[in-house]
Amino acid sequence: MKGTHLGEFQEIVMLSILILEKNAYGVTIQEEIDRRMGRSISRGALHTALTRLEEKGFITSGYGEPTSERGGRRKRFYEVTKKGLATLQEAKQLREGMWGLIPKLT
C-alpha cells in the first residue's frame, strides 16, 4: 500500500472529483482542472494520479452503464473516500496553519 502523502496535483484531482460529485470521470475531471486552474493536463498524467490515489485508498472508482454515444463503452466514475476527505482536510489545515505563521508584509 502506498503512503499517505498527498501531492499538489493529487490534491487538485481530488478537489475536482468533489466539485463534480456524481459526474466525475476522466474527461470531466480533466476539463474541471483546465477550467478552474488554467492547467492543461494530459490524459496519461491524470490517469497516473487517479491510479495512485486509488492505491492509497483516497478515492474509489466504478463503471457506469455503456452508452451508444461512447460506442458501447462505459465511463469510469470516481469518488473521494472518507480517508481521502480526511487527508484533504488535514492538508488544508496544515497549509492554513503555515500561512498564519508568515509575518505580515509591509
N, CA, C and O atoms as CSV, one atom per row, in Angstrom:
chain,resi,resn,atom,element,x,y,z
A,1,MET,N,N,0.840,-1.180,0.000
A,1,MET,CA,C,0.000,0.000,0.000
A,1,MET,C,C,0.884,1.242,0.000
A,1,MET,O,O,1.886,1.310,0.713
A,2,LYS,N,N,0.501,2.207,-0.800
A,2,LYS,CA,C,1.248,3.460,-0.892
A,2,LYS,C,C,1.092,4.243,0.403
A,2,LYS,O,O,0.204,3.962,1.207
A,3,GLY,N,N,1.973,5.236,0.598
A,3,GLY,CA,C,1.899,6.092,1.770
A,3,GLY,C,C,0.731,7.056,1.679
A,3,GLY,O,O,-0.061,7.009,0.738
A,4,THR,N,N,0.639,7.923,2.659
A,4,THR,CA,C,-0.496,8.845,2.711
A,4,THR,C,C,-0.126,10.250,2.258
A,4,THR,O,O,-0.937,11.168,2.387
A,5,HIS,N,N,1.079,10.440,1.730
A,5,HIS,CA,C,1.473,11.756,1.245
A,5,HIS,C,C,0.566,12.180,0.092
A,5,HIS,O,O,0.245,11.381,-0.788
A,6,LEU,N,N,0.162,13.437,0.111
A,6,LEU,CA,C,-0.712,13.962,-0.934
A,6,LEU,C,C,0.006,15.094,-1.647
A,6,LEU,O,O,0.269,16.137,-1.049
A,7,GLY,N,N,0.324,14.897,-2.916
A,7,GLY,CA,C,0.977,15.922,-3.708
A,7,GLY,C,C,-0.023,16.960,-4.196
A,7,GLY,O,O,-1.235,16.749,-4.139
A,8,GLU,N,N,0.499,18.081,-4.676
A,8,GLU,CA,C,-0.371,19.181,-5.129
A,8,GLU,C,C,-1.314,18.733,-6.247
A,8,GLU,O,O,-2.509,19.025,-6.199
A,9,PHE,N,N,-0.795,18.035,-7.242
A,9,PHE,CA,C,-1.642,17.606,-8.354
A,9,PHE,C,C,-2.702,16.623,-7.886
A,9,PHE,O,O,-3.850,16.694,-8.323
A,10,GLN,N,N,-2.327,15.705,-7.001
A,10,GLN,CA,C,-3.302,14.762,-6.461
A,10,GLN,C,C,-4.391,15.496,-5.678
A,10,GLN,O,O,-5.565,15.132,-5.747
A,11,GLU,N,N,-4.001,16.517,-4.945
A,11,GLU,CA,C,-4.978,17.314,-4.202
A,11,GLU,C,C,-5.957,17.991,-5.166
A,11,GLU,O,O,-7.164,17.999,-4.921
A,12,ILE,N,N,-5.445,18.551,-6.248
A,12,ILE,CA,C,-6.291,19.207,-7.247
A,12,ILE,C,C,-7.248,18.197,-7.889
A,12,ILE,O,O,-8.418,18.506,-8.112
A,13,VAL,N,N,-6.759,17.011,-8.181
A,13,VAL,CA,C,-7.611,15.970,-8.760
A,13,VAL,C,C,-8.737,15.610,-7.789
A,13,VAL,O,O,-9.895,15.506,-8.194
A,14,MET,N,N,-8.404,15.420,-6.520
A,14,MET,CA,C,-9.431,15.061,-5.533
A,14,MET,C,C,-10.441,16.175,-5.344
A,14,MET,O,O,-11.637,15.911,-5.221
A,15,LEU,N,N,-9.978,17.421,-5.318
A,15,LEU,CA,C,-10.907,18.540,-5.195
A,15,LEU,C,C,-11.838,18.609,-6.404
A,15,LEU,O,O,-13.022,18.914,-6.260
A,16,SER,N,N,-11.313,18.329,-7.578
A,16,SER,CA,C,-12.134,18.310,-8.791
A,16,SER,C,C,-13.200,17.221,-8.712
A,16,SER,O,O,-14.345,17.439,-9.108
A,17,ILE,N,N,-12.827,16.061,-8.207
A,17,ILE,CA,C,-13.796,14.973,-8.043
A,17,ILE,C,C,-14.918,15.405,-7.104
A,17,ILE,O,O,-16.091,15.141,-7.368
A,18,LEU,N,N,-14.558,16.064,-6.012
A,18,LEU,CA,C,-15.573,16.532,-5.067
A,18,LEU,C,C,-16.494,17.580,-5.696
A,18,LEU,O,O,-17.702,17.570,-5.460
A,19,ILE,N,N,-15.928,18.469,-6.483
A,19,ILE,CA,C,-16.728,19.503,-7.154
A,19,ILE,C,C,-17.709,18.861,-8.135
A,19,ILE,O,O,-18.868,19.267,-8.218
A,20,LEU,N,N,-17.240,17.864,-8.871
A,20,LEU,CA,C,-18.057,17.228,-9.912
A,20,LEU,C,C,-19.097,16.258,-9.358
A,20,LEU,O,O,-20.044,15.898,-10.057
A,21,GLU,N,N,-18.928,15.842,-8.131
A,21,GLU,CA,C,-19.826,14.900,-7.464
A,21,GLU,C,C,-20.028,13.635,-8.300
A,21,GLU,O,O,-19.047,12.951,-8.593
A,22,LYS,N,N,-21.235,13.303,-8.687
A,22,LYS,CA,C,-21.547,12.042,-9.379
A,22,LYS,C,C,-21.135,12.043,-10.850
A,22,LYS,O,O,-21.274,11.022,-11.524
A,23,ASN,N,N,-20.633,13.160,-11.356
A,23,ASN,CA,C,-20.239,13.254,-12.764
A,23,ASN,C,C,-18.719,13.290,-12.931
A,23,ASN,O,O,-18.213,13.834,-13.912
A,24,ALA,N,N,-17.997,12.713,-11.976
A,24,ALA,CA,C,-16.527,12.746,-12.001
A,24,ALA,C,C,-15.972,11.532,-12.726
A,24,ALA,O,O,-15.877,10.447,-12.154
A,25,TYR,N,N,-15.610,11.718,-13.974
A,25,TYR,CA,C,-14.899,10.692,-14.739
A,25,TYR,C,C,-13.775,11.387,-15.485
A,25,TYR,O,O,-13.695,12.616,-15.469
A,26,GLY,N,N,-12.913,10.634,-16.134
A,26,GLY,CA,C,-11.680,11.169,-16.708
A,26,GLY,C,C,-11.811,12.485,-17.441
A,26,GLY,O,O,-11.114,13.446,-17.114
A,27,VAL,N,N,-12.696,12.549,-18.431
A,27,VAL,CA,C,-12.822,13.758,-19.254
A,27,VAL,C,C,-13.314,14.944,-18.436
A,27,VAL,O,O,-12.786,16.048,-18.573
A,28,THR,N,N,-14.322,14.734,-17.584
A,28,THR,CA,C,-14.852,15.868,-16.815
A,28,THR,C,C,-13.847,16.361,-15.779
A,28,THR,O,O,-13.772,17.559,-15.507
A,29,ILE,N,N,-13.077,15.445,-15.201
A,29,ILE,CA,C,-12.038,15.849,-14.243
A,29,ILE,C,C,-10.983,16.681,-14.967
A,29,ILE,O,O,-10.557,17.726,-14.475
A,30,GLN,N,N,-10.571,16.212,-16.130
A,30,GLN,CA,C,-9.577,16.922,-16.934
A,30,GLN,C,C,-10.088,18.327,-17.293
A,30,GLN,O,O,-9.345,19.302,-17.182
A,31,GLU,N,N,-11.335,18.429,-17.715
A,31,GLU,CA,C,-11.923,19.724,-18.072
A,31,GLU,C,C,-12.057,20.644,-16.861
A,31,GLU,O,O,-11.844,21.852,-16.966
A,32,GLU,N,N,-12.409,20.073,-15.719
A,32,GLU,CA,C,-12.566,20.864,-14.486
A,32,GLU,C,C,-11.227,21.472,-14.074
A,32,GLU,O,O,-11.168,22.643,-13.697
A,33,ILE,N,N,-10.172,20.698,-14.141
A,33,ILE,CA,C,-8.842,21.203,-13.777
A,33,ILE,C,C,-8.434,22.314,-14.736
A,33,ILE,O,O,-7.913,23.345,-14.311
A,34,ASP,N,N,-8.666,22.108,-16.011
A,34,ASP,CA,C,-8.331,23.133,-17.001
A,34,ASP,C,C,-9.144,24.404,-16.753
A,34,ASP,O,O,-8.594,25.505,-16.785
A,35,ARG,N,N,-10.431,24.262,-16.509
A,35,ARG,CA,C,-11.318,25.415,-16.303
A,35,ARG,C,C,-10.962,26.188,-15.027
A,35,ARG,O,O,-10.887,27.416,-15.042
A,36,ARG,N,N,-10.747,25.476,-13.947
A,36,ARG,CA,C,-10.515,26.129,-12.642
A,36,ARG,C,C,-9.079,26.608,-12.462
A,36,ARG,O,O,-8.836,27.664,-11.878
A,37,MET,N,N,-8.130,25.821,-12.969
A,37,MET,CA,C,-6.724,26.100,-12.696
A,37,MET,C,C,-5.990,26.703,-13.891
A,37,MET,O,O,-4.881,27.219,-13.750
A,38,GLY,N,N,-6.609,26.637,-15.063
A,38,GLY,CA,C,-5.912,27.089,-16.257
A,38,GLY,C,C,-4.741,26.185,-16.588
A,38,GLY,O,O,-3.767,26.618,-17.204
A,39,ARG,N,N,-4.837,24.932,-16.179
A,39,ARG,CA,C,-3.775,23.948,-16.400
A,39,ARG,C,C,-4.275,22.885,-17.353
A,39,ARG,O,O,-5.234,22.173,-17.055
A,40,SER,N,N,-3.627,22.778,-18.494
A,40,SER,CA,C,-3.942,21.725,-19.436
A,40,SER,C,C,-3.112,20.511,-19.058
A,40,SER,O,O,-1.883,20.581,-19.024
A,41,ILE,N,N,-3.772,19.406,-18.777
A,41,ILE,CA,C,-3.062,18.199,-18.350
A,41,ILE,C,C,-3.303,17.077,-19.347
A,41,ILE,O,O,-4.331,17.040,-20.023
A,42,SER,N,N,-2.366,16.183,-19.428
A,42,SER,CA,C,-2.514,15.044,-20.326
A,42,SER,C,C,-3.386,13.983,-19.672
A,42,SER,O,O,-3.490,13.892,-18.449
A,43,ARG,N,N,-4.003,13.193,-20.527
A,43,ARG,CA,C,-4.827,12.085,-20.036
A,43,ARG,C,C,-3.970,11.108,-19.238
A,43,ARG,O,O,-4.416,10.572,-18.223
A,44,GLY,N,N,-2.734,10.874,-19.699
A,44,GLY,CA,C,-1.835,9.960,-19.001
A,44,GLY,C,C,-1.492,10.423,-17.598
A,44,GLY,O,O,-1.485,9.629,-16.658
A,45,ALA,N,N,-1.203,11.727,-17.458
A,45,ALA,CA,C,-0.878,12.273,-16.134
A,45,ALA,C,C,-2.072,12.135,-15.193
A,45,ALA,O,O,-1.914,11.798,-14.020
A,46,LEU,N,N,-3.263,12.398,-15.720
A,46,LEU,CA,C,-4.469,12.282,-14.893
A,46,LEU,C,C,-4.679,10.835,-14.458
A,46,LEU,O,O,-4.944,10.575,-13.285
A,47,HIS,N,N,-4.565,9.907,-15.376
A,47,HIS,CA,C,-4.809,8.508,-15.026
A,47,HIS,C,C,-3.746,7.958,-14.075
A,47,HIS,O,O,-4.043,7.098,-13.246
A,48,THR,N,N,-2.526,8.441,-14.190
A,48,THR,CA,C,-1.488,8.056,-13.224
A,48,THR,C,C,-1.870,8.533,-11.836
A,48,THR,O,O,-1.761,7.784,-10.865
A,49,ALA,N,N,-2.318,9.782,-11.738
A,49,ALA,CA,C,-2.729,10.333,-10.438
A,49,ALA,C,C,-3.937,9.570,-9.889
A,49,ALA,O,O,-3.975,9.251,-8.700
A,50,LEU,N,N,-4.913,9.276,-10.733
A,50,LEU,CA,C,-6.101,8.549,-10.287
A,50,LEU,C,C,-5.731,7.162,-9.779
A,50,LEU,O,O,-6.260,6.707,-8.765
A,51,THR,N,N,-4.835,6.498,-10.473
A,51,THR,CA,C,-4.390,5.162,-10.045
A,51,THR,C,C,-3.699,5.236,-8.693
A,51,THR,O,O,-3.973,4.421,-7.812
A,52,ARG,N,N,-2.817,6.190,-8.523
A,52,ARG,CA,C,-2.086,6.323,-7.249
A,52,ARG,C,C,-3.033,6.683,-6.106
A,52,ARG,O,O,-2.898,6.168,-4.996
A,53,LEU,N,N,-3.992,7.570,-6.381
A,53,LEU,CA,C,-4.960,7.938,-5.343
A,53,LEU,C,C,-5.797,6.733,-4.932
A,53,LEU,O,O,-6.110,6.559,-3.754
A,54,GLU,N,N,-6.153,5.913,-5.895
A,54,GLU,CA,C,-6.935,4.713,-5.579
A,54,GLU,C,C,-6.098,3.714,-4.786
A,54,GLU,O,O,-6.600,3.080,-3.858
A,55,GLU,N,N,-4.828,3.574,-5.146
A,55,GLU,CA,C,-3.926,2.679,-4.399
A,55,GLU,C,C,-3.769,3.123,-2.953
A,55,GLU,O,O,-3.632,2.289,-2.058
A,56,LYS,N,N,-3.788,4.416,-2.719
A,56,LYS,CA,C,-3.658,4.967,-1.370
A,56,LYS,C,C,-4.971,4.888,-0.592
A,56,LYS,O,O,-4.989,5.131,0.615
A,57,GLY,N,N,-6.052,4.555,-1.261
A,57,GLY,CA,C,-7.353,4.476,-0.594
A,57,GLY,C,C,-8.051,5.816,-0.471
A,57,GLY,O,O,-9.005,5.944,0.297
A,58,PHE,N,N,-7.594,6.822,-1.216
A,58,PHE,CA,C,-8.184,8.160,-1.145
A,58,PHE,C,C,-9.400,8.318,-2.055
A,58,PHE,O,O,-10.252,9.175,-1.824
A,59,ILE,N,N,-9.470,7.484,-3.091
A,59,ILE,CA,C,-10.624,7.506,-3.996
A,59,ILE,C,C,-11.014,6.066,-4.323
A,59,ILE,O,O,-10.230,5.135,-4.143
A,60,THR,N,N,-12.239,5.911,-4.804
A,60,THR,CA,C,-12.702,4.639,-5.339
A,60,THR,C,C,-13.270,4.908,-6.722
A,60,THR,O,O,-13.560,6.051,-7.076
A,61,SER,N,N,-13.426,3.844,-7.502
A,61,SER,CA,C,-13.996,4.016,-8.829
A,61,SER,C,C,-14.945,2.872,-9.143
A,61,SER,O,O,-14.879,1.793,-8.554
A,62,GLY,N,N,-15.816,3.143,-10.077
A,62,GLY,CA,C,-16.747,2.135,-10.556
A,62,GLY,C,C,-17.227,2.531,-11.936
A,62,GLY,O,O,-17.137,3.694,-12.327
A,63,TYR,N,N,-17.735,1.558,-12.671
A,63,TYR,CA,C,-18.151,1.814,-14.042
A,63,TYR,C,C,-19.646,2.103,-14.128
A,63,TYR,O,O,-20.459,1.492,-13.434
A,64,GLY,N,N,-19.988,3.058,-15.005
A,64,GLY,CA,C,-21.376,3.351,-15.316
A,64,GLY,C,C,-21.864,2.412,-16.408
A,64,GLY,O,O,-21.158,1.491,-16.818
A,65,GLU,N,N,-23.061,2.659,-16.863
A,65,GLU,CA,C,-23.656,1.849,-17.929
A,65,GLU,C,C,-23.044,2.201,-19.281
A,65,GLU,O,O,-22.640,3.343,-19.501
A,66,PRO,N,N,-22.974,1.233,-20.179
A,66,PRO,CA,C,-22.482,1.526,-21.535
A,66,PRO,C,C,-23.439,2.494,-22.242
A,66,PRO,O,O,-24.652,2.449,-22.037
A,67,THR,N,N,-22.871,3.361,-23.070
A,67,THR,CA,C,-23.708,4.306,-23.815
A,67,THR,C,C,-23.386,4.194,-25.301
A,67,THR,O,O,-22.256,3.900,-25.692
A,68,SER,N,N,-24.413,4.439,-26.120
A,68,SER,CA,C,-24.208,4.366,-27.569
A,68,SER,C,C,-23.298,5.491,-28.052
A,68,SER,O,O,-22.543,5.311,-29.008
A,69,GLU,N,N,-23.365,6.651,-27.396
A,69,GLU,CA,C,-22.511,7.773,-27.805
A,69,GLU,C,C,-21.031,7.490,-27.572
A,69,GLU,O,O,-20.171,8.156,-28.149
A,70,ARG,N,N,-20.735,6.508,-26.732
A,70,ARG,CA,C,-19.338,6.113,-26.477
A,70,ARG,C,C,-19.031,4.775,-27.131
A,70,ARG,O,O,-18.074,4.100,-26.751
A,71,GLY,N,N,-19.834,4.392,-28.111
A,71,GLY,CA,C,-19.586,3.131,-28.818
A,71,GLY,C,C,-19.766,1.913,-27.934
A,71,GLY,O,O,-19.105,0.894,-28.140
A,72,GLY,N,N,-20.649,2.003,-26.954
A,72,GLY,CA,C,-20.908,0.885,-26.054
A,72,GLY,C,C,-19.942,0.778,-24.893
A,72,GLY,O,O,-20.037,-0.143,-24.082
A,73,ARG,N,N,-19.010,1.720,-24.808
A,73,ARG,CA,C,-18.047,1.708,-23.685
A,73,ARG,C,C,-18.672,2.362,-22.456
A,73,ARG,O,O,-19.580,3.187,-22.557
A,74,ARG,N,N,-18.159,1.968,-21.301
A,74,ARG,CA,C,-18.646,2.525,-20.036
A,74,ARG,C,C,-17.673,3.579,-19.510
A,74,ARG,O,O,-16.467,3.498,-19.742
A,75,LYS,N,N,-18.210,4.558,-18.805
A,75,LYS,CA,C,-17.375,5.561,-18.140
A,75,LYS,C,C,-16.966,5.028,-16.772
A,75,LYS,O,O,-17.724,4.324,-16.105
A,76,ARG,N,N,-15.749,5.381,-16.374
A,76,ARG,CA,C,-15.276,5.023,-15.037
A,76,ARG,C,C,-15.418,6.257,-14.156
A,76,ARG,O,O,-14.744,7.264,-14.370
A,77,PHE,N,N,-16.292,6.169,-13.174
A,77,PHE,CA,C,-16.571,7.286,-12.273
A,77,PHE,C,C,-15.751,7.158,-10.995
A,77,PHE,O,O,-15.449,6.055,-10.540
A,78,TYR,N,N,-15.397,8.313,-10.423
A,78,TYR,CA,C,-14.561,8.353,-9.228
A,78,TYR,C,C,-15.268,9.065,-8.093
A,78,TYR,O,O,-16.047,9.995,-8.305
A,79,GLU,N,N,-14.978,8.607,-6.873
A,79,GLU,CA,C,-15.487,9.232,-5.650
A,79,GLU,C,C,-14.348,9.328,-4.646
A,79,GLU,O,O,-13.454,8.483,-4.622
A,80,VAL,N,N,-14.389,10.359,-3.823
A,80,VAL,CA,C,-13.411,10.511,-2.749
A,80,VAL,C,C,-13.913,9.718,-1.543
A,80,VAL,O,O,-15.082,9.817,-1.170
A,81,THR,N,N,-13.031,8.938,-0.940
A,81,THR,CA,C,-13.390,8.139,0.237
A,81,THR,C,C,-13.335,8.997,1.500
A,81,THR,O,O,-12.884,10.142,1.468
A,82,LYS,N,N,-13.794,8.433,2.599
A,82,LYS,CA,C,-13.689,9.126,3.889
A,82,LYS,C,C,-12.227,9.389,4.239
A,82,LYS,O,O,-11.885,10.456,4.748
A,83,LYS,N,N,-11.377,8.418,3.965
A,83,LYS,CA,C,-9.937,8.581,4.206
A,83,LYS,C,C,-9.388,9.716,3.348
A,83,LYS,O,O,-8.589,10.524,3.822
A,84,GLY,N,N,-9.811,9.780,2.089
A,84,GLY,CA,C,-9.373,10.849,1.199
A,84,GLY,C,C,-9.835,12.214,1.669
A,84,GLY,O,O,-9.077,13.182,1.631
A,85,LEU,N,N,-11.079,12.289,2.111
A,85,LEU,CA,C,-11.615,13.555,2.606
A,85,LEU,C,C,-10.857,14.012,3.851
A,85,LEU,O,O,-10.535,15.192,3.986
A,86,ALA,N,N,-10.574,13.083,4.753
A,86,ALA,CA,C,-9.810,13.423,5.964
A,86,ALA,C,C,-8.405,13.909,5.598
A,86,ALA,O,O,-7.887,14.837,6.218
A,87,THR,N,N,-7.800,13.290,4.605
A,87,THR,CA,C,-6.461,13.681,4.156
A,87,THR,C,C,-6.497,15.081,3.547
A,87,THR,O,O,-5.599,15.887,3.792
A,88,LEU,N,N,-7.531,15.374,2.753
A,88,LEU,CA,C,-7.678,16.722,2.189
A,88,LEU,C,C,-7.850,17.768,3.280
A,88,LEU,O,O,-7.240,18.836,3.227
A,89,GLN,N,N,-8.674,17.461,4.258
A,89,GLN,CA,C,-8.891,18.406,5.348
A,89,GLN,C,C,-7.615,18.640,6.150
A,89,GLN,O,O,-7.337,19.762,6.573
A,90,GLU,N,N,-6.847,17.584,6.355
A,90,GLU,CA,C,-5.565,17.704,7.057
A,90,GLU,C,C,-4.596,18.586,6.269
A,90,GLU,O,O,-3.911,19.428,6.850
A,91,ALA,N,N,-4.538,18.398,4.957
A,91,ALA,CA,C,-3.650,19.202,4.113
A,91,ALA,C,C,-4.066,20.670,4.154
A,91,ALA,O,O,-3.215,21.558,4.209
A,92,LYS,N,N,-5.364,20.920,4.126
A,92,LYS,CA,C,-5.874,22.292,4.183
A,92,LYS,C,C,-5.498,22.949,5.511
A,92,LYS,O,O,-5.037,24.091,5.529
A,93,GLN,N,N,-5.692,22.238,6.618
A,93,GLN,CA,C,-5.354,22.786,7.930
A,93,GLN,C,C,-3.862,23.072,8.051
A,93,GLN,O,O,-3.460,24.094,8.608
A,94,LEU,N,N,-3.049,22.166,7.528
A,94,LEU,CA,C,-1.598,22.350,7.573
A,94,LEU,C,C,-1.204,23.609,6.812
A,94,LEU,O,O,-0.428,24.425,7.311
A,95,ARG,N,N,-1.735,23.764,5.614
A,95,ARG,CA,C,-1.403,24.940,4.810
A,95,ARG,C,C,-1.900,26.226,5.461
A,95,ARG,O,O,-1.173,27.218,5.510
A,96,GLU,N,N,-3.123,26.217,5.957
A,96,GLU,CA,C,-3.652,27.417,6.615
A,96,GLU,C,C,-2.819,27.770,7.840
A,96,GLU,O,O,-2.567,28.946,8.103
A,97,GLY,N,N,-2.388,26.755,8.592
A,97,GLY,CA,C,-1.555,26.994,9.763
A,97,GLY,C,C,-0.222,27.608,9.390
A,97,GLY,O,O,0.256,28.515,10.070
A,98,MET,N,N,0.384,27.123,8.315
A,98,MET,CA,C,1.661,27.669,7.880
A,98,MET,C,C,1.490,29.096,7.337
A,98,MET,O,O,2.329,29.956,7.606
A,99,TRP,N,N,0.425,29.357,6.582
A,99,TRP,CA,C,0.178,30.717,6.090
A,99,TRP,C,C,-0.005,31.666,7.262
A,99,TRP,O,O,0.409,32.823,7.196
A,100,GLY,N,N,-0.620,31.185,8.332
A,100,GLY,CA,C,-0.837,32.030,9.503
A,100,GLY,C,C,0.437,32.387,10.254
A,100,GLY,O,O,0.441,33.314,11.064
A,101,LEU,N,N,1.505,31.667,9.995
A,101,LEU,CA,C,2.768,31.929,10.678
A,101,LEU,C,C,3.675,32.908,9.929
A,101,LEU,O,O,4.708,33.329,10.450
A,102,ILE,N,N,3.288,33.261,8.728
A,102,ILE,CA,C,4.104,34.183,7.939
A,102,ILE,C,C,3.943,35.598,8.500
A,102,ILE,O,O,2.821,36.091,8.611
A,103,PRO,N,N,5.064,36.266,8.858
A,103,PRO,CA,C,4.974,37.628,9.370
A,103,PRO,C,C,4.314,38.533,8.303
A,103,PRO,O,O,4.486,38.351,7.098
A,104,LYS,N,N,3.573,39.487,8.801
A,104,LYS,CA,C,2.907,40.422,7.891
A,104,LYS,C,C,3.923,41.169,7.050
A,104,LYS,O,O,4.968,41.595,7.540
A,105,LEU,N,N,3.601,41.320,5.787
A,105,LEU,CA,C,4.465,42.045,4.866
A,105,LEU,C,C,3.981,43.486,4.783
A,105,LEU,O,O,2.776,43.736,4.743
A,106,THR,N,N,4.905,44.430,4.756
A,106,THR,CA,C,4.506,45.835,4.642
A,106,THR,C,C,4.852,46.392,3.303
A,106,THR,O,O,4.588,47.564,3.035
